[in-house]
């Protein structure tokens, strides 16, 4: 019995490590895509499109492993509707922030500067824009989480929801980040971006849960 218990514990630890590596890598790729497009001469529309495509890709590739949160706000939103345990959510967020920091470091080396956003003054307008954009984004994710979207369409729905959320947030006056880990990768510790995304995520998930 003790040997069987040990094997179960080791397997659980291994699975959790795989989930955290997947979350760190996915967040790294998402943040790097945002940094690369923002630091290039590509049209402004390239950034939300690239972010949506990267997220869609990772939904299909790591979604079955970690759930493909790759965003602390999404993790906290799912935690608020009891779709992830507290201890696992904390580990996910640490892995996601680490992925964002690695993207920041690599962009600083390859592009000369990883800081595309910098220290923006706190703003109620930014907070509300990020909240609304993230609420729309996570409302789309909730449809997948609650099984209202076919598995083969989940990546398109989630990626498209991110593209919509970024577009609306940017139109309302923010940079359209919707992700605290990506904001860190962009060189920002602005609470308007972090809190707007977190509260917007909770709003989007809980509103979908309520109407369904």
Short mmCIF file of C-alpha atoms in Angstrom, two decimals:
data_model
loop_
_atom_site.label_atom_id
_atom_site.label_comp_id
_atom_site.label_asym_id
_atom_site.label_seq_id
_atom_site.Cartn_x
_atom_site.Cartn_y
_atom_site.Cartn_z
CA UNK A 1 0.00 0.00 0.00
CA UNK A 2 2.80 2.42 0.86
CA UNK A 3 4.52 1.71 -2.47
CA UNK A 4 1.30 2.29 -4.39
CA UNK A 5 0.72 5.51 -2.44
CA UNK A 6 4.25 6.69 -3.27
CA UNK A 7 3.70 6.01 -6.96
CA UNK A 8 0.46 8.00 -6.89
CA UNK A 9 2.19 10.93 -5.17
CA UNK A 10 5.09 10.89 -7.65
CA UNK A 11 2.71 10.71 -10.60
CA UNK A 12 0.67 13.62 -9.22
CA UNK A 13 3.84 15.72 -8.81
CA UNK A 14 4.98 14.85 -12.33
CA UNK A 15 1.62 15.81 -13.84
CA UNK A 16 1.65 19.11 -11.94
CA UNK A 17 5.18 19.87 -13.16
CA UNK A 18 4.05 19.23 -16.74
CA UNK A 19 1.10 21.59 -16.28
CA UNK A 20 3.32 24.35 -14.88
CA UNK A 21 5.89 23.98 -17.66
CA UNK A 22 3.07 24.15 -20.22
CA UNK A 23 1.67 27.32 -18.59
CA UNK A 24 5.09 28.98 -18.40
CA UNK A 25 5.89 28.15 -22.02
CA UNK A 26 2.48 29.25 -23.30
CA UNK A 27 2.67 32.57 -21.45
CA UNK A 28 6.22 33.07 -22.71
CA UNK A 29 5.13 32.51 -26.32
CA UNK A 30 2.12 34.82 -25.98
CA UNK A 31 4.15 37.60 -24.35
CA UNK A 32 6.96 37.24 -26.88
CA UNK A 33 4.51 37.48 -29.78
CA UNK A 34 3.08 40.70 -28.33
CA UNK A 35 6.55 42.14 -27.70
CA UNK A 36 7.86 41.20 -31.14
CA UNK A 37 4.94 42.73 -33.03
CA UNK A 38 4.91 45.90 -30.91
CA UNK A 39 8.65 46.39 -31.47
CA UNK A 40 8.38 45.82 -35.22
CA UNK A 41 7.21 48.04 -38.07
CA UNK A 42 4.14 45.88 -38.60
CA UNK A 43 0.67 47.53 -38.54
CA UNK A 44 -0.90 47.95 -35.12
CA UNK A 45 -3.52 45.33 -35.96
CA UNK A 46 -0.76 42.69 -36.10
CA UNK A 47 -0.47 42.55 -32.30
CA UNK A 48 -4.05 41.47 -31.42
CA UNK A 49 -4.12 39.11 -34.41
CA UNK A 50 -0.83 37.51 -33.35
CA UNK A 51 -2.05 37.21 -29.76
CA UNK A 52 -5.29 35.56 -30.88
CA UNK A 53 -3.44 33.12 -33.14
CA UNK A 54 -0.93 32.18 -30.43
CA UNK A 55 -3.69 31.58 -27.89
CA UNK A 56 -5.68 29.53 -30.39
CA UNK A 57 -2.59 27.42 -31.13
CA UNK A 58 -1.93 26.71 -27.47
CA UNK A 59 -5.56 25.84 -26.75
CA UNK A 60 -5.16 22.96 -29.19
CA UNK A 61 -1.65 21.96 -28.06
CA UNK A 62 -1.61 22.32 -24.25
CA UNK A 63 -5.31 22.72 -23.51
CA UNK A 64 -5.69 19.04 -22.62
CA UNK A 65 -2.65 19.24 -20.33
CA UNK A 66 -3.01 22.45 -18.33
CA UNK A 67 -6.24 24.00 -19.61
CA UNK A 68 -4.22 26.70 -21.41
CA UNK A 69 -4.86 29.58 -19.04
CA UNK A 70 -1.51 31.32 -19.83
CA UNK A 71 -2.92 34.38 -18.06
CA UNK A 72 -3.13 35.06 -14.28
CA UNK A 73 -6.45 36.86 -14.78
CA UNK A 74 -7.95 33.78 -16.48
CA UNK A 75 -6.66 31.54 -13.69
CA UNK A 76 -8.21 33.79 -11.03
CA UNK A 77 -11.46 33.97 -13.00
CA UNK A 78 -11.63 30.18 -13.14
CA UNK A 79 -10.78 30.04 -9.45
CA UNK A 80 -13.73 32.36 -8.74
CA UNK A 81 -16.13 29.82 -10.28
CA UNK A 82 -14.44 26.86 -8.54
CA UNK A 83 -12.85 25.44 -11.69
CA UNK A 84 -9.36 25.34 -10.15
CA UNK A 85 -8.18 24.80 -6.57
CA UNK A 86 -6.44 27.60 -4.68
CA UNK A 87 -3.04 25.89 -4.34
CA UNK A 88 -2.99 24.98 -8.03
CA UNK A 89 -4.05 28.50 -9.03
CA UNK A 90 -1.14 29.99 -7.05
CA UNK A 91 1.33 27.68 -8.79
CA UNK A 92 -0.17 28.50 -12.20
CA UNK A 93 0.19 32.24 -11.59
CA UNK A 94 3.83 31.87 -10.52
CA UNK A 95 4.57 29.86 -13.69
CA UNK A 96 2.77 32.42 -15.88
CA UNK A 97 4.62 35.38 -14.39
CA UNK A 98 7.89 33.51 -14.85
CA UNK A 99 7.02 32.94 -18.52
CA UNK A 100 6.33 36.66 -18.94
CA UNK A 101 9.65 37.58 -17.31
CA UNK A 102 11.57 35.19 -19.58
CA UNK A 103 9.89 36.78 -22.61
CA UNK A 104 10.89 40.23 -21.30
CA UNK A 105 14.51 39.11 -20.90
CA UNK A 106 14.71 37.50 -24.33
CA UNK A 107 13.09 40.50 -26.03
CA UNK A 108 15.51 42.82 -24.27
CA UNK A 109 18.40 40.77 -25.68
CA UNK A 110 17.12 40.26 -29.22
CA UNK A 111 15.21 43.49 -29.80
CA UNK A 112 17.33 45.86 -27.74
CA UNK A 113 14.40 46.71 -25.50
CA UNK A 114 11.71 44.57 -23.94
CA UNK A 115 9.87 47.59 -22.61
CA UNK A 116 7.01 48.44 -24.95
CA UNK A 117 4.51 49.75 -22.40
CA UNK A 118 6.61 51.05 -19.50
CA UNK A 119 5.27 52.73 -16.39
CA UNK A 120 1.94 54.23 -17.39
CA UNK A 121 0.15 56.44 -14.80
CA UNK A 122 -2.76 54.81 -12.99
CA UNK A 123 -6.01 55.57 -14.78
CA UNK A 124 -9.68 54.78 -14.20
CA UNK A 125 -10.15 54.84 -17.98
CA UNK A 126 -7.48 52.13 -18.44
CA UNK A 127 -8.95 50.11 -15.59
CA UNK A 128 -12.46 50.16 -17.09
CA UNK A 129 -11.24 49.48 -20.63
CA UNK A 130 -9.23 46.45 -19.47
CA UNK A 131 -12.12 45.26 -17.31
CA UNK A 132 -14.62 45.40 -20.19
CA UNK A 133 -12.21 43.85 -22.70
CA UNK A 134 -11.26 41.01 -20.34
CA UNK A 135 -14.90 40.37 -19.42
CA UNK A 136 -15.73 39.87 -23.11
CA UNK A 137 -12.66 37.67 -23.55
CA UNK A 138 -13.44 35.39 -20.59
CA UNK A 139 -17.14 35.26 -21.43
CA UNK A 140 -16.04 33.48 -24.62
CA UNK A 141 -13.72 31.16 -22.68
CA UNK A 142 -16.57 30.30 -20.32
CA UNK A 143 -18.55 28.90 -23.24
CA UNK A 144 -15.74 26.40 -23.79
CA UNK A 145 -15.30 25.66 -20.08
CA UNK A 146 -19.00 24.86 -19.68
CA UNK A 147 -19.05 22.62 -22.73
CA UNK A 148 -21.16 24.86 -24.98
CA UNK A 149 -18.53 24.86 -27.75
CA UNK A 150 -17.39 21.87 -29.78
CA UNK A 151 -13.86 20.73 -28.93
CA UNK A 152 -12.64 21.25 -32.49
CA UNK A 153 -13.81 24.89 -32.38
CA UNK A 154 -12.48 25.77 -28.91
CA UNK A 155 -9.24 27.31 -30.16
CA UNK A 156 -11.04 29.52 -32.67
CA UNK A 157 -13.60 30.67 -30.07
CA UNK A 158 -10.99 31.46 -27.41
CA UNK A 159 -8.54 33.06 -29.83
CA UNK A 160 -11.34 35.07 -31.39
CA UNK A 161 -12.58 36.14 -27.96
CA UNK A 162 -9.10 37.45 -27.14
CA UNK A 163 -8.96 39.35 -30.42
CA UNK A 164 -12.38 40.89 -29.68
CA UNK A 165 -11.44 41.79 -26.10
CA UNK A 166 -8.15 43.41 -27.12
CA UNK A 167 -9.86 45.37 -29.91
CA UNK A 168 -12.60 46.70 -27.61
CA UNK A 169 -10.17 47.55 -24.78
CA UNK A 170 -7.86 49.38 -27.18
CA UNK A 171 -10.79 51.28 -28.69
CA UNK A 172 -11.79 52.36 -25.17
CA UNK A 173 -8.36 53.82 -24.44
CA UNK A 174 -6.08 51.17 -22.94
CA UNK A 175 -3.24 49.23 -24.57
CA UNK A 176 -5.52 46.16 -24.75
CA UNK A 177 -3.30 43.84 -22.69
CA UNK A 178 -5.92 41.79 -20.75
CA UNK A 179 -3.13 39.77 -19.12
CA UNK A 180 -1.06 40.78 -16.06
CA UNK A 181 1.82 38.47 -17.05
CA UNK A 182 2.03 40.08 -20.51
CA UNK A 183 1.84 43.51 -18.88
CA UNK A 184 4.89 42.57 -16.79
CA UNK A 185 6.66 41.40 -19.96
CA UNK A 186 5.92 44.82 -21.43
CA UNK A 187 7.64 46.49 -18.48
CA UNK A 188 4.49 47.59 -16.64
CA UNK A 189 3.52 47.10 -13.02
CA UNK A 190 0.48 49.34 -13.47
CA UNK A 191 -2.37 48.31 -11.15
CA UNK A 192 -4.98 49.63 -13.59
CA UNK A 193 -3.96 46.91 -16.08
CA UNK A 194 -3.63 44.16 -13.47
CA UNK A 195 -6.80 44.83 -11.49
CA UNK A 196 -8.86 45.65 -14.57
CA UNK A 197 -7.95 42.29 -16.14
CA UNK A 198 -8.47 40.31 -12.93
CA UNK A 199 -11.85 41.81 -12.04
CA UNK A 200 -12.95 41.68 -15.68
CA UNK A 201 -12.09 37.99 -15.83
CA UNK A 202 -14.10 37.25 -12.71
CA UNK A 203 -17.00 39.26 -14.12
CA UNK A 204 -16.95 37.46 -17.47
CA UNK A 205 -16.83 33.95 -15.99
CA UNK A 206 -19.38 34.59 -13.26
CA UNK A 207 -21.81 36.35 -15.60
CA UNK A 208 -21.68 33.41 -18.02
CA UNK A 209 -22.21 31.02 -15.10
CA UNK A 210 -25.19 33.07 -13.91
CA UNK A 211 -27.04 33.25 -17.24
CA UNK A 212 -26.44 29.55 -17.90
#
